[in-house]
mmCIF file of C-alpha atoms in Angstrom:
data_model
loop_
_atom_site.group_PDB
_atom_site.id
_atom_site.type_symbol
_atom_site.label_atom_id
_atom_site.label_comp_id
_atom_site.label_asym_id
_atom_site.label_seq_id
_atom_site.Cartn_x
_atom_site.Cartn_y
_atom_site.Cartn_z
ATOM 1 C CA MET A 128 0.000 0.000 0.000
ATOM 2 C CA GLN A 129 2.935 2.293 -0.683
ATOM 3 C CA ASN A 130 0.866 4.565 -2.919
ATOM 4 C CA TYR A 131 -2.170 4.853 -0.631
ATOM 5 C CA GLU A 132 -3.583 8.372 -0.837
ATOM 6 C CA GLY A 133 -6.496 8.100 1.603
ATOM 7 C CA SER A 134 -6.741 9.101 5.230
ATOM 8 C CA SER A 135 -6.273 7.064 8.371
ATOM 9 C CA GLY A 136 -8.572 7.418 11.353
ATOM 10 C CA LYS A 137 -5.905 5.889 13.565
ATOM 11 C CA LEU A 138 -3.278 8.378 12.413
ATOM 12 C CA GLU A 139 -5.716 11.243 12.942
ATOM 13 C CA LEU A 140 -6.471 9.973 16.465
ATOM 14 C CA PHE A 141 -2.737 9.722 17.169
ATOM 15 C CA GLU A 142 -2.274 13.336 16.095
ATOM 16 C CA GLU A 143 -5.173 14.465 18.311
ATOM 17 C CA ILE A 144 -3.825 12.622 21.365
ATOM 18 C CA LEU A 145 -0.320 13.900 20.719
ATOM 19 C CA GLU A 146 -1.499 17.515 20.390
ATOM 20 C CA ASP A 147 -3.556 17.270 23.580
ATOM 21 C CA VAL A 148 -0.864 15.714 25.734
ATOM 22 C CA LEU A 149 1.890 18.013 24.480
ATOM 23 C CA GLU A 150 -0.267 21.117 24.948
ATOM 24 C CA SER A 151 -0.750 19.942 28.538
ATOM 25 C CA ASN A 152 3.046 19.829 29.017
ATOM 26 C CA HIS A 153 3.272 16.056 29.104
ATOM 27 C CA ARG A 154 6.153 14.161 27.535
ATOM 28 C CA VAL A 155 5.493 11.159 25.331
ATOM 29 C CA VAL A 156 7.110 7.893 24.307
ATOM 30 C CA VAL A 157 5.583 6.428 21.141
ATOM 31 C CA PHE A 158 6.175 2.757 20.341
ATOM 32 C CA SER A 159 5.547 1.065 17.009
ATOM 33 C CA GLN A 160 6.617 -2.366 15.867
ATOM 34 C CA TRP A 161 7.041 -1.056 12.298
ATOM 35 C CA VAL A 162 9.963 1.215 11.422
ATOM 36 C CA GLU A 163 7.993 2.332 8.346
ATOM 37 C CA MET A 164 5.187 3.497 10.626
ATOM 38 C CA LEU A 165 7.637 5.322 12.873
ATOM 39 C CA LYS A 166 8.855 7.205 9.796
ATOM 40 C CA ILE A 167 5.271 8.293 9.021
ATOM 41 C CA LEU A 168 4.761 9.376 12.641
ATOM 42 C CA GLU A 169 8.094 11.203 12.517
ATOM 43 C CA GLU A 170 6.937 13.180 9.470
ATOM 44 C CA ARG A 171 3.688 14.155 11.231
ATOM 45 C CA ILE A 172 5.598 15.238 14.330
ATOM 46 C CA LYS A 173 8.025 17.289 12.219
ATOM 47 C CA GLU A 174 5.113 18.979 10.406
ATOM 48 C CA ARG A 175 3.725 20.119 13.766
ATOM 49 C CA GLY A 176 7.094 21.426 14.933
ATOM 50 C CA PHE A 177 7.465 19.143 17.941
ATOM 51 C CA GLU A 178 10.960 18.180 19.005
ATOM 52 C CA TYR A 179 11.645 14.454 19.213
ATOM 53 C CA PHE A 180 14.199 11.696 19.516
ATOM 54 C CA TYR A 181 14.086 8.628 17.271
ATOM 55 C CA LEU A 182 15.402 5.181 18.203
ATOM 56 C CA ASN A 183 15.307 1.974 16.201
ATOM 57 C CA GLY A 184 17.355 -1.210 15.968
ATOM 58 C CA SER A 185 20.136 0.463 13.990
ATOM 59 C CA THR A 186 20.750 3.153 16.618
ATOM 60 C CA LYS A 187 24.214 2.695 18.155
ATOM 61 C CA SER A 188 24.319 1.931 21.881
ATOM 62 C CA GLU A 189 26.246 5.120 22.781
ATOM 63 C CA GLU A 190 23.690 7.188 20.883
ATOM 64 C CA ARG A 191 20.817 5.333 22.597
ATOM 65 C CA ILE A 192 22.253 6.128 26.025
ATOM 66 C CA ASP A 193 22.832 9.766 25.090
ATOM 67 C CA MET A 194 19.282 10.227 23.747
ATOM 68 C CA VAL A 195 17.730 8.534 26.779
ATOM 69 C CA ASN A 196 19.742 10.697 29.195
ATOM 70 C CA ARG A 197 18.854 13.867 27.311
ATOM 71 C CA PHE A 198 15.159 12.923 27.124
ATOM 72 C CA ASN A 199 15.029 12.064 30.820
ATOM 73 C CA GLY A 200 16.788 15.352 31.508
ATOM 74 C CA GLY A 201 13.892 17.246 29.931
ATOM 75 C CA GLU A 202 15.135 17.729 26.384
ATOM 76 C CA LYS A 203 12.562 17.316 23.595
ATOM 77 C CA GLN A 204 8.910 16.387 23.972
ATOM 78 C CA VAL A 205 8.567 13.085 22.130
ATOM 79 C CA PHE A 206 10.576 9.893 21.901
ATOM 80 C CA LEU A 207 9.770 7.625 18.921
ATOM 81 C CA VAL A 208 10.902 4.073 19.613
ATOM 82 C CA SER A 209 10.827 0.838 17.671
ATOM 83 C CA LEU A 210 9.035 -1.688 19.882
ATOM 84 C CA LYS A 211 11.739 -4.331 19.519
ATOM 85 C CA ALA A 212 14.655 -1.896 19.913
ATOM 86 C CA GLY A 213 13.139 -0.146 22.925
ATOM 87 C CA GLY A 214 11.609 -3.029 24.792
ATOM 88 C CA PHE A 215 14.744 -3.817 26.762
ATOM 89 C CA GLY A 216 17.289 -1.842 28.731
ATOM 90 C CA LEU A 217 15.783 1.624 28.464
ATOM 91 C CA ASN A 218 14.779 3.804 31.360
ATOM 92 C CA LEU A 219 12.420 6.469 29.975
ATOM 93 C CA THR A 220 11.199 8.112 33.164
ATOM 94 C CA GLY A 221 11.168 11.469 31.370
ATOM 95 C CA ALA A 222 7.824 10.429 29.867
ATOM 96 C CA ASP A 223 4.480 10.412 31.589
ATOM 97 C CA VAL A 224 2.534 9.283 28.512
ATOM 98 C CA VAL A 225 3.110 6.110 26.492
ATOM 99 C CA ILE A 226 1.419 5.522 23.149
ATOM 100 C CA LEU A 227 1.435 2.011 21.673
ATOM 101 C CA TYR A 228 0.637 2.784 18.060
ATOM 102 C CA ASP A 229 0.287 -0.824 16.962
ATOM 103 C CA LEU A 230 0.082 -4.153 18.714
ATOM 104 C CA TRP A 231 2.539 -7.001 18.945
ATOM 105 C CA TRP A 232 1.431 -10.637 19.099
ATOM 106 C CA ASN A 233 3.046 -11.185 22.463
ATOM 107 C CA PRO A 234 1.618 -8.941 25.200
ATOM 108 C CA ALA A 235 4.811 -9.392 27.259
ATOM 109 C CA VAL A 236 6.740 -7.402 24.622
ATOM 110 C CA GLU A 237 4.275 -4.538 24.963
ATOM 111 C CA ASN A 238 4.367 -4.744 28.746
ATOM 112 C CA GLN A 239 8.151 -4.510 28.688
ATOM 113 C CA ALA A 240 7.883 -1.466 26.431
ATOM 114 C CA MET A 241 5.361 0.217 28.746
ATOM 115 C CA ASP A 242 7.601 -0.583 31.682
ATOM 116 C CA ARG A 243 10.293 1.663 30.162
ATOM 117 C CA ALA A 244 8.371 4.634 31.592
ATOM 118 C CA HIS A 245 7.361 2.848 34.826
ATOM 119 C CA ARG A 246 10.844 2.640 36.276
ATOM 120 C CA ILE A 247 12.567 3.513 39.502
ATOM 121 C CA GLY A 248 12.836 7.278 39.503
ATOM 122 C CA GLN A 249 9.480 7.902 37.845
ATOM 123 C CA GLU A 250 7.817 10.648 39.836
ATOM 124 C CA ASN A 251 4.611 10.963 37.802
ATOM 125 C CA SER A 252 1.748 8.637 37.067
ATOM 126 C CA VAL A 253 2.049 7.274 33.545
ATOM 127 C CA GLN A 254 -0.875 7.256 31.148
ATOM 128 C CA VAL A 255 -0.862 4.567 28.422
ATOM 129 C CA PHE A 256 -2.779 4.720 25.143
ATOM 130 C CA ARG A 257 -3.183 1.611 22.980
ATOM 131 C CA LEU A 258 -4.420 2.523 19.530
ATOM 132 C CA ILE A 259 -6.566 -0.289 18.122
ATOM 133 C CA THR A 260 -8.587 0.048 14.949
ATOM 134 C CA LYS A 261 -12.011 -1.571 15.083
ATOM 135 C CA ASN A 262 -12.794 -4.489 12.749
ATOM 136 C CA THR A 263 -9.161 -5.095 11.819
ATOM 137 C CA ILE A 264 -6.590 -7.789 12.486
ATOM 138 C CA GLU A 265 -5.343 -5.498 15.247
ATOM 139 C CA GLU A 266 -8.579 -5.946 17.115
ATOM 140 C CA ARG A 267 -8.227 -9.716 16.716
ATOM 141 C CA ILE A 268 -4.632 -9.565 18.037
ATOM 142 C CA PHE A 269 -5.871 -7.634 21.065
ATOM 143 C CA GLU A 270 -8.548 -10.272 21.689
ATOM 144 C CA LEU A 271 -5.902 -13.017 21.494
ATOM 145 C CA GLN A 272 -3.706 -11.089 23.921
ATOM 146 C CA GLN A 273 -6.603 -10.811 26.366
ATOM 147 C CA LYS A 274 -7.266 -14.563 26.110
ATOM 148 C CA LYS A 275 -3.590 -15.285 26.815
ATOM 149 C CA LYS A 276 -3.659 -12.935 29.793
ATOM 150 C CA ASP A 277 -6.864 -14.477 31.157
ATOM 151 C CA LEU A 278 -5.425 -17.983 30.798
ATOM 152 C CA PHE A 279 -2.214 -16.935 32.558
ATOM 153 C CA ASP A 280 -4.211 -15.312 35.365
ATOM 154 C CA GLN A 281 -6.272 -18.501 35.786
ATOM 155 C CA VAL A 282 -3.165 -20.687 35.963
ATOM 156 C CA VAL A 283 -1.450 -18.421 38.479
ATOM 157 C CA SER A 284 -4.619 -18.111 40.547
ATOM 158 C CA SER A 285 -5.092 -21.901 40.549
ATOM 159 C CA ALA A 286 -1.484 -22.431 41.592
ATOM 160 C CA GLN A 287 -1.843 -19.934 44.432
ATOM 161 C CA THR A 288 -5.050 -21.587 45.608
ATOM 162 C CA PHE A 289 -3.402 -25.008 45.419
ATOM 163 C CA ILE A 290 -0.431 -23.884 47.521
ATOM 164 C CA THR A 291 -2.578 -22.161 50.150
ATOM 165 C CA GLU A 292 -4.655 -25.318 50.577
ATOM 166 C CA LEU A 293 -1.624 -27.477 51.384
ATOM 167 C CA SER A 294 -0.819 -28.318 54.969
ATOM 168 C CA GLU A 295 2.560 -27.442 56.457
ATOM 169 C CA ASP A 296 3.644 -31.091 56.175
ATOM 170 C CA GLU A 297 2.608 -31.261 52.505
ATOM 171 C CA LEU A 298 4.543 -28.079 51.767
ATOM 172 C CA MET A 299 7.620 -29.484 53.460
ATOM 173 C CA GLN A 300 7.352 -32.676 51.414
ATOM 174 C CA LEU A 301 7.287 -30.630 48.228
ATOM 175 C CA LEU A 302 10.456 -28.814 49.254
ATOM 176 C CA GLU A 303 12.383 -31.904 50.279
ATOM 177 C CA GLU A 304 14.696 -33.644 47.844
#
């Protein structure tokens, strides 16, 4: 769809959210799993005159550290991050808004990305926006993520119930060699 000339409701919503949060003096980290999408978002951000950092998998580690430190120090309003490149090892406490532009199959990857702003040193509450287009594969991915989460919660809950129902002797037997 390289030559698509139409509009995108999702992109328009992104621009609205971005305008609102930046006008309210919030700072934003935007994650996308697609570098091509990040480039489109970058163009929209440039058009509006917002200052931003951009990080993807090809960003050198020294540059990553420098950008993160500068962002956390209050420089620039927006940080565009590739979901895979930014899911690990970043501390983005300079942001108090996270936007997940598109979904990843594995909700743990998204959770790790969101956790970049929920780190030690974060002094503000962090607001997270997940942009999901209705009646698309994205919506189906979100439903699958919710099913995985519900199943995980059931397993963990069952395990906790099982352990709490054991007697002290039964627990000791489980721990013995």
